Coordinates of C-alpha atoms and ligand atoms in Angstrom, one line a residue:
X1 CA 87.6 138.2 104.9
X2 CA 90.3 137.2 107.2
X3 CA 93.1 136.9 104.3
X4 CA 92.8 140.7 102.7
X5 CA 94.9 143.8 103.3
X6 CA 95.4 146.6 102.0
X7 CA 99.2 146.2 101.7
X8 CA 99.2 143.6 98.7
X9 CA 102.5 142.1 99.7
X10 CA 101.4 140.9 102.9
X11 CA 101.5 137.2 101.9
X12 CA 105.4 137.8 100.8
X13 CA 106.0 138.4 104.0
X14 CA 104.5 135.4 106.0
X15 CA 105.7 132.1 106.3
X16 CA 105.0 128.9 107.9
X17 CA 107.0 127.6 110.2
X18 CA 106.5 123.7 110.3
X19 CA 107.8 121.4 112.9
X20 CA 108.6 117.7 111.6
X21 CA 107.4 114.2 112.7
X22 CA 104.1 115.5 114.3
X23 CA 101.4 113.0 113.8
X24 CA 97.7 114.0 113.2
X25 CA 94.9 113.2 115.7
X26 CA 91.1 113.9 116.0
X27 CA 88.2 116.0 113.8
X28 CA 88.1 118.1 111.2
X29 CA 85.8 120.1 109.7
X30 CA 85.6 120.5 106.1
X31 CA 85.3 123.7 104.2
X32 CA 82.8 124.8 101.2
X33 CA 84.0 124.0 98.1
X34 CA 86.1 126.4 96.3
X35 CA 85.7 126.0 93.0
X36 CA 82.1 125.9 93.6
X37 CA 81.3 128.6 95.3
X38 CA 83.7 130.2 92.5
X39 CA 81.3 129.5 90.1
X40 CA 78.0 130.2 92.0
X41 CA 79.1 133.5 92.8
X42 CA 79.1 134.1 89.1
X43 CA 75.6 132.3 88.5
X44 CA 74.3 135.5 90.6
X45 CA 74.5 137.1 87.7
X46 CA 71.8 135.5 86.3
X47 CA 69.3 137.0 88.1
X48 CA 67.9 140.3 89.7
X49 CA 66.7 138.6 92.5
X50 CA 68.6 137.9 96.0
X51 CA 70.4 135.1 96.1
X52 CA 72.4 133.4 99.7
X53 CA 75.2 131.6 99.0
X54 CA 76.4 129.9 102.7
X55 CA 79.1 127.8 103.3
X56 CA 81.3 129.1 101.0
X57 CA 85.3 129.5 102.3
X58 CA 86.7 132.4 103.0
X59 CA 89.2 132.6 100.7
X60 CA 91.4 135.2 98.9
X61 CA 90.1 134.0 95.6
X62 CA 86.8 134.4 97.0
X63 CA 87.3 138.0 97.8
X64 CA 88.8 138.6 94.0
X65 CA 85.8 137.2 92.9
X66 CA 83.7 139.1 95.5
X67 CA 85.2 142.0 94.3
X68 CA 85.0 141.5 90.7
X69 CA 81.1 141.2 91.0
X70 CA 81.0 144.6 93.4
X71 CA 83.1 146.2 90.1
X72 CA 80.3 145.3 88.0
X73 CA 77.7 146.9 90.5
X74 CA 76.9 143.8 92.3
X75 CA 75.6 144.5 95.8
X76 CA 77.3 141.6 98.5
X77 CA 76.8 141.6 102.3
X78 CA 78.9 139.1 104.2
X79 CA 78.2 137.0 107.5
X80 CA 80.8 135.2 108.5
X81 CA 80.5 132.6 105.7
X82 CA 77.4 133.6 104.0
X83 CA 76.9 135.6 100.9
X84 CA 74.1 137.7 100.3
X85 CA 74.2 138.8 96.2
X86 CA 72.1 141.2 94.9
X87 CA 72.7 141.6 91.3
X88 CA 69.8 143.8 89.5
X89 CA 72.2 147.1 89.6
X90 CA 74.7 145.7 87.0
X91 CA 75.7 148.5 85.1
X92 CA 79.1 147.6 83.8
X93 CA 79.5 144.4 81.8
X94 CA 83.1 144.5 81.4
X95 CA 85.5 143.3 83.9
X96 CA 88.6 145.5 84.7
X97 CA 92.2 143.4 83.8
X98 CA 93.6 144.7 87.4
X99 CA 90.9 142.8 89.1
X100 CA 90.6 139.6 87.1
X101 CA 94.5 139.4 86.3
X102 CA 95.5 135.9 88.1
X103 CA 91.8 134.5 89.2
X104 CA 90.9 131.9 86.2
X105 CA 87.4 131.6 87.4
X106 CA 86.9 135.2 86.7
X107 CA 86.2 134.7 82.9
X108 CA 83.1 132.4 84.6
X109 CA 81.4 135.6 84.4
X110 CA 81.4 136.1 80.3
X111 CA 78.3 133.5 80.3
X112 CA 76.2 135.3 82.3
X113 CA 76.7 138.4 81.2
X114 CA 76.7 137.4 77.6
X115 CA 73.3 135.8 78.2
X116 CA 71.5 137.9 80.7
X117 CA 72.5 141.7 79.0
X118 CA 74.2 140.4 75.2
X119 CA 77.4 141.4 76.1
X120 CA 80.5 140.5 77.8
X121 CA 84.2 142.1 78.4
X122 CA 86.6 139.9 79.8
X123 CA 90.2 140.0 79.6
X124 CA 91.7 136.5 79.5
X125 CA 92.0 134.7 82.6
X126 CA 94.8 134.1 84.9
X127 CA 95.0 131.2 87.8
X128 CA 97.9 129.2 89.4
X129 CA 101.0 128.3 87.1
X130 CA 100.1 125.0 86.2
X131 CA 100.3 124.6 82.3
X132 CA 99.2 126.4 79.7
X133 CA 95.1 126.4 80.3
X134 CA 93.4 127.8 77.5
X135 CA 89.9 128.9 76.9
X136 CA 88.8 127.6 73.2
X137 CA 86.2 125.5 74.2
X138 CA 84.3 128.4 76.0
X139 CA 84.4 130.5 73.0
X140 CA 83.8 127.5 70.1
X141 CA 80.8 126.6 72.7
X142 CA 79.0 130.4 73.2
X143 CA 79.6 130.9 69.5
X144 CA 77.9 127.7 68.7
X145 CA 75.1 129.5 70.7
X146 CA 74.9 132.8 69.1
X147 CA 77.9 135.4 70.2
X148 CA 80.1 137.0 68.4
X149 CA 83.1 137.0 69.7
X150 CA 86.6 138.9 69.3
X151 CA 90.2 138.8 71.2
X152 CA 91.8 141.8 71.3
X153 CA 95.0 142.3 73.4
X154 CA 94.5 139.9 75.8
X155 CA 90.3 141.2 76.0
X156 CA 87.5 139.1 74.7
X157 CA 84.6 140.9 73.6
X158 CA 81.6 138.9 73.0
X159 CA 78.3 140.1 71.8
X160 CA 75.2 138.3 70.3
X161 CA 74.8 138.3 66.7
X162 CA 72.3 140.2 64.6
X163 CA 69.6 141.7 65.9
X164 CA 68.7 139.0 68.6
X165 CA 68.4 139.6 72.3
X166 CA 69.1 135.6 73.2
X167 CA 71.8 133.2 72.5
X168 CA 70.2 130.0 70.5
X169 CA 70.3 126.7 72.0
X170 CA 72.3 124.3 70.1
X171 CA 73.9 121.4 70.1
X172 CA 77.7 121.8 71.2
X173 CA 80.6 118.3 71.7
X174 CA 83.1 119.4 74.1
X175 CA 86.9 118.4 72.3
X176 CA 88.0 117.6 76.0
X177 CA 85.7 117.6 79.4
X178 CA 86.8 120.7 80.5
X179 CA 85.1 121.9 84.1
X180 CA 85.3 125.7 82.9
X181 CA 83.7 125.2 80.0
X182 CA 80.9 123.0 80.6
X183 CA 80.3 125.0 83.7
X184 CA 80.3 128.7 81.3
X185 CA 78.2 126.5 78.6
X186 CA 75.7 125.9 81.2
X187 CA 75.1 129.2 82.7
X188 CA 75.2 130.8 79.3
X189 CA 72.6 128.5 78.0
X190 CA 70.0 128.8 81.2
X191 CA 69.0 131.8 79.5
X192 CA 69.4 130.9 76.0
X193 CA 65.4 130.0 73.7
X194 CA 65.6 126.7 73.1
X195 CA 67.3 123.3 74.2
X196 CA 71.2 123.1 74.3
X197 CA 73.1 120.0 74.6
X198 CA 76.3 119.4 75.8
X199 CA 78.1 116.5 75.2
X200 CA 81.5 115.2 76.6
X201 CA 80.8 117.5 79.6
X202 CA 82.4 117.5 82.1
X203 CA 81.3 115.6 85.6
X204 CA 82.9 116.9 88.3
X205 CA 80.5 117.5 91.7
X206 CA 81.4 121.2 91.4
X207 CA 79.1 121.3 88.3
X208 CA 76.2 119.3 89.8
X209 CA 76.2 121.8 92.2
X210 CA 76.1 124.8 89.7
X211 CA 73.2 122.5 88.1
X212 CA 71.8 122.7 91.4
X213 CA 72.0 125.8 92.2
X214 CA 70.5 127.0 88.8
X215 CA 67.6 124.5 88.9
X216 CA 66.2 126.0 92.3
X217 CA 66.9 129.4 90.5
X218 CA 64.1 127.8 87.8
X219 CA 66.6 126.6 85.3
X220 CA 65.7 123.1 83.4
X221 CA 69.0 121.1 83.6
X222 CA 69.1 117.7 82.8
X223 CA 71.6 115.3 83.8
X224 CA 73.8 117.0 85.5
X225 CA 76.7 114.4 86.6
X226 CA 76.2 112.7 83.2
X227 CA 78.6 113.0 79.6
X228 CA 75.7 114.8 78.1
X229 CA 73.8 117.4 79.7
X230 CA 70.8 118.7 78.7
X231 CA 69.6 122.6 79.1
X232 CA 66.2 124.0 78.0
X233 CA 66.5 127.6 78.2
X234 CA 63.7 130.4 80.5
X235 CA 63.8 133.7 79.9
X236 CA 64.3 134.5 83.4
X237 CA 65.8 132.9 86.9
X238 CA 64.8 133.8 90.5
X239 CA 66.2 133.9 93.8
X240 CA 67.3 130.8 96.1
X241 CA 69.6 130.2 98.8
X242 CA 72.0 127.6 98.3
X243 CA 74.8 126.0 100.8
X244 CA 78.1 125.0 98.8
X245 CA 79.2 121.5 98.6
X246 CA 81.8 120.2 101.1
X247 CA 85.4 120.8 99.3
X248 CA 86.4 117.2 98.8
X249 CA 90.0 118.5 97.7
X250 CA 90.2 120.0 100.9
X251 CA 89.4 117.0 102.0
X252 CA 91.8 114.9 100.3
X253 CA 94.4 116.8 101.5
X254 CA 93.7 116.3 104.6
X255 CA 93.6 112.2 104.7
X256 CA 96.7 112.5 102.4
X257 CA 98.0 114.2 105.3
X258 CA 96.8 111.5 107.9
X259 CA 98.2 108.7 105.8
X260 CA 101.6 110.0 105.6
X261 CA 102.1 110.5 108.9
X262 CA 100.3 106.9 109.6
X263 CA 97.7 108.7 111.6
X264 CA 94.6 108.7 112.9
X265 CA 91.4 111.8 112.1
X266 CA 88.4 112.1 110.8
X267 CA 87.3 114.9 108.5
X268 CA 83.4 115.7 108.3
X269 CA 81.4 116.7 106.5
X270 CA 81.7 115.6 102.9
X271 CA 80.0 113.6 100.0
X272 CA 81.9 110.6 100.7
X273 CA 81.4 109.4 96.8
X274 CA 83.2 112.8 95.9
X275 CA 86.5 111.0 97.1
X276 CA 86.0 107.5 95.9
X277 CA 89.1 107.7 93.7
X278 CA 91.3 108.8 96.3
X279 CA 90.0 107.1 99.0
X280 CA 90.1 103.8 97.4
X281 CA 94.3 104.9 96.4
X282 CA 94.5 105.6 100.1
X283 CA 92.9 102.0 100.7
X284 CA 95.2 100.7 98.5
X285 CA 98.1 102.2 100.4
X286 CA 97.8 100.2 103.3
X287 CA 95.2 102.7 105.2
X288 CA 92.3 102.1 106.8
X289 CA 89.1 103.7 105.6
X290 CA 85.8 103.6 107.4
X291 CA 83.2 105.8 105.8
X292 CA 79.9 106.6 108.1
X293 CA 77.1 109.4 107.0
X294 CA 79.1 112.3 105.7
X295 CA 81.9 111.5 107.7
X296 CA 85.4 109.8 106.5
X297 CA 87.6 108.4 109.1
X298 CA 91.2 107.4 108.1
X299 CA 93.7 105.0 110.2
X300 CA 97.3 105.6 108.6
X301 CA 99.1 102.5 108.4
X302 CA 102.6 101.2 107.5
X303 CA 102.6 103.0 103.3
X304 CA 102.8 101.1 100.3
X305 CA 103.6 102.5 97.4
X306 CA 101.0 102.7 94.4
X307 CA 100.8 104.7 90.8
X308 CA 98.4 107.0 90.6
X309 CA 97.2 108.3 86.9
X310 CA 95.1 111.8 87.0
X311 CA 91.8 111.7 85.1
X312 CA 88.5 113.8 84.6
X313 CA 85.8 113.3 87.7
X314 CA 85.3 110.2 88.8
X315 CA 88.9 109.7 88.1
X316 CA 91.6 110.5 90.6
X317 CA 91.8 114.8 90.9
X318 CA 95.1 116.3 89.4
X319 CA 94.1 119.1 92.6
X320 CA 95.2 116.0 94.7
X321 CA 98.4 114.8 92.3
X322 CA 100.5 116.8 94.3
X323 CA 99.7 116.1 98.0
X324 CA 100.0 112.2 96.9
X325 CA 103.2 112.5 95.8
X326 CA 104.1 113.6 99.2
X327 CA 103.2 110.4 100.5
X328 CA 104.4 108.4 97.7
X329 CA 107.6 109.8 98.5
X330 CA 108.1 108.0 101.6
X331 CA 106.1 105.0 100.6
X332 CA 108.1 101.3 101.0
X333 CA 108.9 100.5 97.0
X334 CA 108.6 102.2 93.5
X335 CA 105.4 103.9 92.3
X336 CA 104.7 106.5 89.3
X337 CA 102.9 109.7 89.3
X338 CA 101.2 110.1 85.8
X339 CA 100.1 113.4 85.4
X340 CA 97.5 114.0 82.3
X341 CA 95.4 117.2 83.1
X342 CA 98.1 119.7 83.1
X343 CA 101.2 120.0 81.6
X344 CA 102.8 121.5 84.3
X345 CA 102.1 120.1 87.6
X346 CA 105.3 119.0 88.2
X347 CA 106.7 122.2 90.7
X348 CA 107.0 120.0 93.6
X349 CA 109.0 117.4 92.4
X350 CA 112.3 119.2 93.1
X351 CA 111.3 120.8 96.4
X352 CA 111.0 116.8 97.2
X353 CA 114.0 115.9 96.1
X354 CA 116.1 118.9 97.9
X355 CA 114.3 117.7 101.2
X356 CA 115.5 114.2 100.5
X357 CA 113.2 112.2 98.3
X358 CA 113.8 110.4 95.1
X359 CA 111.9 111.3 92.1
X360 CA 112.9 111.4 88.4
X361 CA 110.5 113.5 86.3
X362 CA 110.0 112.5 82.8
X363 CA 108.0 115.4 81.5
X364 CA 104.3 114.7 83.6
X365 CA 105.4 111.2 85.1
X366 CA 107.0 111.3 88.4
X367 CA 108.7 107.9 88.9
X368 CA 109.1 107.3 92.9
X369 CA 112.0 105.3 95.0
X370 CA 109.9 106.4 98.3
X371 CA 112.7 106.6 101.2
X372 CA 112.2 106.4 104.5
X373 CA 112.9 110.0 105.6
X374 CA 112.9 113.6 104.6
X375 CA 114.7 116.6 106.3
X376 CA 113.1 119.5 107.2
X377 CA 113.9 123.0 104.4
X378 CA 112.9 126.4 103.7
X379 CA 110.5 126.4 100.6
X380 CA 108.6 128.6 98.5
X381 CA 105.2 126.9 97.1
X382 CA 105.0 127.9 93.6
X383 CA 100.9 127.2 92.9
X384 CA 98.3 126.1 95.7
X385 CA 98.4 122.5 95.3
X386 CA 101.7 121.7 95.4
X387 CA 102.4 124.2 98.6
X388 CA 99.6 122.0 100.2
X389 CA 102.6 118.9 99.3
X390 CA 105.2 120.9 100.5
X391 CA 103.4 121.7 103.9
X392 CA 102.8 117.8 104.1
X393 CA 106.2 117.2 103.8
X394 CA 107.3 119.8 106.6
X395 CA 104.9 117.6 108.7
X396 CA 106.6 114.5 107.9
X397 CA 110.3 115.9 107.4
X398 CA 113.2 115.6 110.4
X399 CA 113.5 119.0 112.1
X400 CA 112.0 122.1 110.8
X401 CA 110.9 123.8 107.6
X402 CA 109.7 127.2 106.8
X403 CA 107.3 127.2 103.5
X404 CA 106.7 130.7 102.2
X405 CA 104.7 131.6 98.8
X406 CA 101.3 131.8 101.7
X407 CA 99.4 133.8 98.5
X408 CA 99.1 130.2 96.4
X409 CA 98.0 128.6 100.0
X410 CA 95.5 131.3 101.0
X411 CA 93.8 131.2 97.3
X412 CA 92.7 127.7 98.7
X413 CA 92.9 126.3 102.0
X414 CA 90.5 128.2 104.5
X415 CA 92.4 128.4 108.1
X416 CA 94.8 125.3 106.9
X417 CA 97.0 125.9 109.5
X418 CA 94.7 126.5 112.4
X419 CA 92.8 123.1 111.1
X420 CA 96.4 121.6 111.4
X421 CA 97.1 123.2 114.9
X422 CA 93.5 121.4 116.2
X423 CA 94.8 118.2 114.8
X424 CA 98.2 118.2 117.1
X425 CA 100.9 119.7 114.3
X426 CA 103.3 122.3 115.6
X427 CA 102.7 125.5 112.7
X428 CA 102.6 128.9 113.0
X429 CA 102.4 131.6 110.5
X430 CA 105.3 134.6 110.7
X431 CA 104.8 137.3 109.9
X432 CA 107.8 140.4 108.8
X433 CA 107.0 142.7 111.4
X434 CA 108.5 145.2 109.7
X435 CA 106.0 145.8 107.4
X436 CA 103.0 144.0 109.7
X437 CA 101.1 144.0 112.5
X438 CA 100.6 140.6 113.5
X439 CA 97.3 141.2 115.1
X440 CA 95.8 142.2 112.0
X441 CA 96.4 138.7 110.0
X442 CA 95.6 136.7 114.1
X443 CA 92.8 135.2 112.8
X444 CA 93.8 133.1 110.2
X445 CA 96.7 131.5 112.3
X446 CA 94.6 130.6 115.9
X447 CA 92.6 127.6 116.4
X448 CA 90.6 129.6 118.7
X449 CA 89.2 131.9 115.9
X450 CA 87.3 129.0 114.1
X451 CA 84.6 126.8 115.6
X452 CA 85.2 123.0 117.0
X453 CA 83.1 120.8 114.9
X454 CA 81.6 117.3 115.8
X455 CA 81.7 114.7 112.9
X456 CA 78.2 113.5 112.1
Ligands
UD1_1 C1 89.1 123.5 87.1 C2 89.4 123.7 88.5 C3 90.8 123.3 88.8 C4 91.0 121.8 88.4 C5 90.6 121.6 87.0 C6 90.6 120.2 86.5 C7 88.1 125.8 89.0 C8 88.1 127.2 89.3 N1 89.3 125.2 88.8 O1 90.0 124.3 86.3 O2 91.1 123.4 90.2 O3 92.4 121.5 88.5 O4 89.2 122.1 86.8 O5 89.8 119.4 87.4 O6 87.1 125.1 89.0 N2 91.2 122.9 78.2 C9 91.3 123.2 76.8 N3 90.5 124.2 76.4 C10 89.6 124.9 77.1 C11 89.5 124.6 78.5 C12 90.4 123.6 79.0 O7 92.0 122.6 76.1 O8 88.9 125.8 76.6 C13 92.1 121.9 78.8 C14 93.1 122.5 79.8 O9 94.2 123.0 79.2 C15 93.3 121.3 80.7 C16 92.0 120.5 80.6 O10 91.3 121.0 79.5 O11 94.3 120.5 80.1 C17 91.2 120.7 81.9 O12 91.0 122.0 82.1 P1 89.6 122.5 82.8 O13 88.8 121.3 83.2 O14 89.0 123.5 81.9 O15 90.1 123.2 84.1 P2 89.7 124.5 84.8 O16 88.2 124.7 84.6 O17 90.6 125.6 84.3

């Protein structure tokens, strides 16, 4: 995968050098879904059979998880962005802490495991510094279906109870719609005897497409998509092949991107219902939005400024919280960022307010005097989201800026910069030759390495 080294600091030592005021023009093509092909990758657990997994991003969270899976005896062959799993030589069902230590989707794996072999080790996750993301409703939920579960320095060790070789179905209410949960609830529960319900689950598009997946595996899901989900347990799944959804955060980014630079692109292809929330905010905001097939096309306009409130699926995505306070920031009038997923989503603020923009944080509500100009800085992106904002605002910003922290990026964004290099922005990625050769990292920086796409 085109963002792994050996040498482990690699990412320290690239930056992205943005040039300011560039405007955005033409086609982009959307990437698989991260957090979805997070979370398929660990549904290959489920069975012995092959399963293909294409379109997923090539990502360094990918590879973690990639990796994790080959730890646990998990046989992968990549083409270019297709997976081929072959899971029935598991014979460790404990995941090493080097391995999992800062990829959250990594404790995905504990349902499978738990339900496909009766036990799980997993130390507790990691993931980007957003708040304080805890994992109670995982546990309350597989112990309401049978495990027995202890945390021990930072490892959880979960088991089923008695003498059983299945988890129970059960009825399990979810304190908050978390994705995590519902999505480990789920796989653990494919395989459990009996029906499971979950209610408050989550809805997010990412677990429709786990439902998906699962279903042509031979899983009975019900209402996928809906507050209560319904799972009648097999005793075994197949094999399938299975392309991941388009990312629609990805995708947000991107027409957050167009609108604050009041430009013109289209980004294809993706499930334009995915993006309602924030394309109707975009609409709002004085752009143009013209939806054909699985195609969006956005026409930036003069930027108004509107409040944005973060909320479960269908709501607006706190993924996209940061990115649209980019553009709020040099919208014409006040507007408040009202952040109510995580408790710490707020790194960007004061990288905006060095380059020139005028927020005032009040714990998670960003209250915005947008200004009509920002100046180009060096930054450091402290979690993937926000870096996506502070690359927004090079784009926008007078002069130049150089945003380093790349690992947050790289976790998320497949070829962001060569996508932003077809679309007319001046970007390139340094690289400390001193401990780098640039050819080795080429790829992820050229336009030329990734295909030209056509929207449909
Ligand atoms: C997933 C996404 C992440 C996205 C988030 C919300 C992946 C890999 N990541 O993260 O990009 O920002 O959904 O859309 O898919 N909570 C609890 N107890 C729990 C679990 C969660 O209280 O056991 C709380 C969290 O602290 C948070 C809220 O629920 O306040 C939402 O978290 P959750 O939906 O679980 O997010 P993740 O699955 O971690």
């Amino acid at each position: 995968m085109i963002c792994v080294s050996k040498n482990k600091s690699y990412l320290k030592s690239q930056n992205l050098k943005i040039f300011g005021q560039c405007k955005l023009n033409g086609i982009v093509e959307i990437s698989g879904a991260k957090n979805s092909a997070l979370v398929l990758l660990a549904a290959s657990l489920l069975t012995n059979e092959r399963i293909v997994l294409q379109n997923v991003p090539r990502l360094t969270d990918i590879e973690k998880m990639a990796n994790i899976l080959r730890n646990l005896g998990v046989k992968i062959i990549e083409k270019n962005n297709e997976l081929e799993i072959d899971s029935q030589n598991i014979s460790i069902k404990e995941l090493p802490y080097e391995l999992v230590n800062g990829l959250r989707a990594s404790f995905f794996c504990i349902g499978p495991l738990l339900s496909k072999f009766g036990e799980a080790t997993v130390p507790l996750p990691g993931g980007c510094n957003i708040g304080s993301r805890p994992i109670d409703e995982h546990i309350n939920g597989l112990k309401a279906l049978g495990a027995k579960i202890i945390i021990e320095e930072e490892i959880v060790k979960a088991n089923i109870k008695g003498d059983k070789s299945r988890l129970i179905g059960t009825h399990i209410k979810l304190k908050c719609p978390s994705v995590g949960a519902t999505e480990t609830l789920i796989m653990a529960a494919s395989l459990a005897k009996g029906r499971t319900t979950i209610e408050n689950a989550a809805r997010e598009p990412e677990i429709q497409d786990l439902c998906q997946m699962l279903n042509k595996m031979g899983a009975k899901i019900y209402d996928s998509g809906k507050e209560k989900i319904i799972i009648d347990g097999v005793s075994k799944l197949c094999g399938c092949t299975h392309k991941v959804i388009p990312d629609r955060i990805e995708a947000g980014t991107f027409l957050i991107a167009a609108a604050a630079t009041s430009s013109s692109i289209t980004i294809s292809p993706v499930i334009p219902n995915h993006l309602e929330a924030v394309t109707n905010k975009l609409q709002e905001s004085g752009s143009k939005i013209t939806i054909k097939g699985n195609s969006i096309t956005i026409n930036g306009n003069k930027i108004k400024s509107v409040d944005i409130e973060t909320a479960p699926f269908p709501g607006f995505p706190t993924d996209l919280q940061a990115p649209f306070t980019t553009l709020m920031a040099i919208a014409n009038g006040e507007s408040k960022i009202t952040e109510t997923i995580f408790e710490n989503r707020m790194n960007h603020v004061h990288l905006l307010n060095k380059m020139g923009a005028n927020i005032k944080l009040n714990k998670n509500i960003a209250n915005i005097k947008g200004v009509k100009k920002i100046k180009g800085m060096d930054l450091v992106g402290s979690d993937l989201r926000s870096s996506a904002a502070l690359i927004i605002a090079g784009i926008i910003a007078e002069g130049t800026s150089t945003i380093s922290g790349l690992e947050h990026l790289d976790r998320g964004y497949e070829n962001f910069e060569s996508k932003l290099k077809i679309l007319g922005i001046k970007i390139t990625r340094e690289f400390n030759k001193k401990t780098l050769k640039n050819k080795e990292f080429k790829t992820s920086s050229d336009p030329s390495d990734i295909p030209r796409y056509k929207a449909a």
